[in-house]
Short mmCIF file of C-alpha atoms in Angstrom, two decimals:
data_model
loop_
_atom_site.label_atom_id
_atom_site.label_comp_id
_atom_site.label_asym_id
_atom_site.label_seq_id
_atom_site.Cartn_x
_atom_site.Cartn_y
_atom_site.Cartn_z
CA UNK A 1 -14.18 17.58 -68.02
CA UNK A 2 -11.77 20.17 -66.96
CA UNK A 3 -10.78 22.63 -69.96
CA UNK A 4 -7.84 25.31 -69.37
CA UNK A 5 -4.90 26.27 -71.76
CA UNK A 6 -1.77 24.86 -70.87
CA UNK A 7 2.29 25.08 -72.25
CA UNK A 8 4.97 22.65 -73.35
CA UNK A 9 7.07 21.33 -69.64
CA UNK A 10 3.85 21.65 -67.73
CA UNK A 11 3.43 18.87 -64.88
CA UNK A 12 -0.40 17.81 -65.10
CA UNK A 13 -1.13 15.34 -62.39
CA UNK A 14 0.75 11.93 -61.66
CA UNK A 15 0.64 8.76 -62.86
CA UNK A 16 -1.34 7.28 -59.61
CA UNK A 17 -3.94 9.59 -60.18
CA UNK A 18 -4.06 9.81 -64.31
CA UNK A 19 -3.73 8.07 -67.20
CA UNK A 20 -1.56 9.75 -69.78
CA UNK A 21 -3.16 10.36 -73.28
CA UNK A 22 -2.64 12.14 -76.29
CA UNK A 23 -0.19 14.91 -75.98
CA UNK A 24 1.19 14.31 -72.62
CA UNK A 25 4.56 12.44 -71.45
CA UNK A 26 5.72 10.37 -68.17
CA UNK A 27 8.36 11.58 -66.36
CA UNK A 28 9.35 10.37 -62.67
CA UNK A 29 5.54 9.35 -62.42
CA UNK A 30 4.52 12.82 -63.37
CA UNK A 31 2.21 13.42 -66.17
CA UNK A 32 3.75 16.29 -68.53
CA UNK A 33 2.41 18.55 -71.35
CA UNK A 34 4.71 18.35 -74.42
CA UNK A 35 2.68 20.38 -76.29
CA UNK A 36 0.28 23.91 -76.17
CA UNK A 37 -3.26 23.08 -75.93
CA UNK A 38 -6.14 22.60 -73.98
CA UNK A 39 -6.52 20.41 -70.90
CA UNK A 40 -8.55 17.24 -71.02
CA UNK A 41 -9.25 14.88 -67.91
CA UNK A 42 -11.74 12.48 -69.31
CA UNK A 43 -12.93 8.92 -68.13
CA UNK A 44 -12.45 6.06 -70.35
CA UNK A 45 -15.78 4.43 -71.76
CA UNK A 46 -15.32 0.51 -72.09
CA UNK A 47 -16.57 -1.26 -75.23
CA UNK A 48 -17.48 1.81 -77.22
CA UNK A 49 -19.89 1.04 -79.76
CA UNK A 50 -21.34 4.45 -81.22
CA UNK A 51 -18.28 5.43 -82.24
CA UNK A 52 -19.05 8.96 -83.18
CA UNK A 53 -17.29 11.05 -80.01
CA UNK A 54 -13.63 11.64 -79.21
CA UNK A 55 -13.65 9.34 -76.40
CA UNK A 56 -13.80 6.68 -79.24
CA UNK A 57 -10.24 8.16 -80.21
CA UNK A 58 -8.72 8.17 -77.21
CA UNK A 59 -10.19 4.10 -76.55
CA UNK A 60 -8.30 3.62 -79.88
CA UNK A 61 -5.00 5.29 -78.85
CA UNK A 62 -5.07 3.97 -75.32
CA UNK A 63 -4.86 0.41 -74.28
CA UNK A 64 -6.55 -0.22 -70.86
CA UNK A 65 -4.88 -2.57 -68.73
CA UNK A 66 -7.04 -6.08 -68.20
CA UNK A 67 -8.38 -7.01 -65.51
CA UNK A 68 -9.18 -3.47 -64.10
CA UNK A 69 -12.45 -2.79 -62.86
CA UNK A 70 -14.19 0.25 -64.75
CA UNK A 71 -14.93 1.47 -61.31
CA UNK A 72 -11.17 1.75 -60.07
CA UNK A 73 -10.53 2.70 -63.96
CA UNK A 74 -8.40 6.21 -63.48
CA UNK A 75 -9.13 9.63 -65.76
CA UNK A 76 -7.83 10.04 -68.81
CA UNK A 77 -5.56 13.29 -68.59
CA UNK A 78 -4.79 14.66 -71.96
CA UNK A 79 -3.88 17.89 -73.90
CA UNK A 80 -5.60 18.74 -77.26
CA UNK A 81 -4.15 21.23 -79.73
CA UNK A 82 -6.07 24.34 -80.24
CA UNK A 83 -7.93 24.56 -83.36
CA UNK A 84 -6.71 28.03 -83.71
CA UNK A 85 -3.27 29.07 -85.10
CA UNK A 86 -1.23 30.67 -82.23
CA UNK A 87 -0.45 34.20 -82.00
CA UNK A 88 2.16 35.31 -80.37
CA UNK A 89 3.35 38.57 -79.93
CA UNK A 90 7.22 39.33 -81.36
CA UNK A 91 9.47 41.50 -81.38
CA UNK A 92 8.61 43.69 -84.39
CA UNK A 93 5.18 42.91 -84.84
CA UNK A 94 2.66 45.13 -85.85
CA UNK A 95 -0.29 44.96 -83.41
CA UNK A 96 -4.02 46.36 -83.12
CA UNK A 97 -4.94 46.85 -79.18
CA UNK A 98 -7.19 48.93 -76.91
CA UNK A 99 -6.51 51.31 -74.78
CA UNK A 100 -7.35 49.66 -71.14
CA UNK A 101 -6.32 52.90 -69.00
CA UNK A 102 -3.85 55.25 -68.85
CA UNK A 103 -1.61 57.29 -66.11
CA UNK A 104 0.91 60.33 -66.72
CA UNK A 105 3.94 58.00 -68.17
CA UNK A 106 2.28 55.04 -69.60
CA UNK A 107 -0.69 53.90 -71.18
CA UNK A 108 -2.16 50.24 -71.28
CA UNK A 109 -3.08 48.32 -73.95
CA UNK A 110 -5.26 44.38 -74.52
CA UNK A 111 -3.30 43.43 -77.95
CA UNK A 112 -6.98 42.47 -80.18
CA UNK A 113 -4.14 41.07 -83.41
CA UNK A 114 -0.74 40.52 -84.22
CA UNK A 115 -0.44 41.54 -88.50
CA UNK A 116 -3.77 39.66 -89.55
CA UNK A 117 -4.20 37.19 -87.00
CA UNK A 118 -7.05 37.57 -83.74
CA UNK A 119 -5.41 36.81 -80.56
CA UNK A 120 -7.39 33.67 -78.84
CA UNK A 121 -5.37 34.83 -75.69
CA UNK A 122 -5.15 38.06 -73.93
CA UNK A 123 -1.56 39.88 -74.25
CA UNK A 124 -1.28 43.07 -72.61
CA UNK A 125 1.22 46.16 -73.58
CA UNK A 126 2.24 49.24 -72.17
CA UNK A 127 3.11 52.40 -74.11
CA UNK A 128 5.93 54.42 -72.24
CA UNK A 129 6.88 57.62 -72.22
CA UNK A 130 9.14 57.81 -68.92
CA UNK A 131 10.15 53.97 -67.51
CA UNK A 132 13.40 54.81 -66.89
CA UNK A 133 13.67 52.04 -64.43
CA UNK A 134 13.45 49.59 -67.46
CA UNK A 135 13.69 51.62 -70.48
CA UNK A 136 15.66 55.04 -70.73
CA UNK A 137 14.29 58.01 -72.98
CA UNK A 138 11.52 55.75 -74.11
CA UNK A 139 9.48 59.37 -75.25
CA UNK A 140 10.32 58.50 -78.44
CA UNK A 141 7.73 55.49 -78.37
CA UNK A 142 4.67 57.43 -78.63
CA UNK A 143 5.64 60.11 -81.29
CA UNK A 144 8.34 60.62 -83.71
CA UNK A 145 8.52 63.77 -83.73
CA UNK A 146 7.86 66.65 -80.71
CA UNK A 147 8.93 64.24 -78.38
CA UNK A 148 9.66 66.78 -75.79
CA UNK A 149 6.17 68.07 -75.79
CA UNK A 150 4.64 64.63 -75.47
CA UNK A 151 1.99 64.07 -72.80
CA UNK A 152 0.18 60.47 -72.50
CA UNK A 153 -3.50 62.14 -71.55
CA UNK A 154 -3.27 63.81 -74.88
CA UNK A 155 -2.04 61.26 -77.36
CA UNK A 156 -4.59 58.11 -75.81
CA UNK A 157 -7.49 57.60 -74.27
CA UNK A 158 -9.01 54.59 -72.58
CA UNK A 159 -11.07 52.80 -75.66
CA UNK A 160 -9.01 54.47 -78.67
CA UNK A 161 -8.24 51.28 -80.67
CA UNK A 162 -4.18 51.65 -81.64
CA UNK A 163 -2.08 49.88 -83.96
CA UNK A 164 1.26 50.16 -82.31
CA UNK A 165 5.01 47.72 -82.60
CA UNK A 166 6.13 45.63 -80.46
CA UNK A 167 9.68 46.76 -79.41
CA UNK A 168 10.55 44.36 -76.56
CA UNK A 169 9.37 41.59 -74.95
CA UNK A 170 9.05 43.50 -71.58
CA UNK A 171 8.34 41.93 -67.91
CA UNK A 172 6.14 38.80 -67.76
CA UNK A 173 2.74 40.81 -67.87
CA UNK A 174 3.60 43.24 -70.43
CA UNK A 175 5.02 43.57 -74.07
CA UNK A 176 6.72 47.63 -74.75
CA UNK A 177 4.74 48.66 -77.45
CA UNK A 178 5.61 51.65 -79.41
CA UNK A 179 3.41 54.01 -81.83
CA UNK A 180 6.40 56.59 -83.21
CA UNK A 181 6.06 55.91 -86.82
CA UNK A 182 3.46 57.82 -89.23
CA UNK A 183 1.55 54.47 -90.05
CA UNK A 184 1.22 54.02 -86.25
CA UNK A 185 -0.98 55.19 -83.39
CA UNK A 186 -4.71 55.97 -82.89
CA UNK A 187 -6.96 54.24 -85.44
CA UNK A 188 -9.97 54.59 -83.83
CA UNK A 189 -11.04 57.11 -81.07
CA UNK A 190 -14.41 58.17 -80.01
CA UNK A 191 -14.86 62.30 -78.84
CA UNK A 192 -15.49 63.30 -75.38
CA UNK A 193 -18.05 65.17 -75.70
CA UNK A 194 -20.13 63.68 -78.12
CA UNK A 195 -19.02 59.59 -78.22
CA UNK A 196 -19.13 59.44 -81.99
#
């Protein structure tokens, strides 16, 4: 069984190949996700009698043409519905993250929760201080006030655990984060020197 996360508008395989199941849609012969889940190729079992797996579901939803030899019989291709609510970063969101690494203008962050909710997928942010290429004067993201003085390598460290706002979407690998509010910033950091 092949398991991976996939998205709505997906193509999956083809109908030559596949059998579409739950969660899936024909299109031109190609097999399409039409909604966010996890991947399922499975092989139909004939005459099911124990009834107790989800392969008994799927013999239920599916009719299997007659006449077809279980041999020739094609995968099941499928996509199940995580069991987990999704959380997705938005704009405005308040976010806990750790600090990945960090460089003279920007430091990186794995986004751990969005409000109350655990992330079940990695999201990554950046913290900016200088990306004028994408964002002008963005010192203002990492303190509200002092903002001239502000130097990355002595606001974050790689490790501090951050709760930060989401202030745009950003580039496809990366939401802009920002920590410039007195309920934001470092939550958790460990000392140098000692690691307590």
């Amino acid at each position: 069984m092949d398991a991976r996360v996939v998205t709505p508008g997906r193509r999956l395989g083809l109908t030559s190949e596949y059998i579409p199941g739950q969660g899936v849609y024909v299109r031109n012969d190609t097999i399409i996700s039409s909604s966010r889940g996890t991947l399922e190729i499975t092989n139909p079992i004939h005459n099911s009698s124990s009834g107790t797996g989800p392969d008994e579901t799927l013999n239920k939803i599916i009719d299997v043409p007659q006449g077809e030899d279980s041999k020739t019989q094609k995968p099941i291709i499928s996509v199940v519905k995580s069991k987990f609510p999704s959380t997705i970063p938005t704009v405005g969101s308040i976010i806990l993250g750790k600090v990945t690494k960090i460089n003279i203008k920007q430091a990186f962050v794995v986004i751990l929760s969005v409000g109350d909710l655990l992330c079940h997928e990695e999201f990554n942010g950046i913290i900016s201080i200088s990306n004028l290429e994408i964002l002008p004067n963005r010192v203002q993201d990492v303190r509200a006030t002092e903002k001239d003085k502000v130097q990355i390598f002595n606001s974050f460290r790689p490790g501090d655990v951050i709760r930060a706002k989401v202030i745009s979407l950003g580039d496809q690998k990366s939401y802009y984060l920002s920590t410039a509010s007195n309920e934001l910033g470092v939550i958790f950091a460990q000392a140098t020197l000692t690691g307590t």
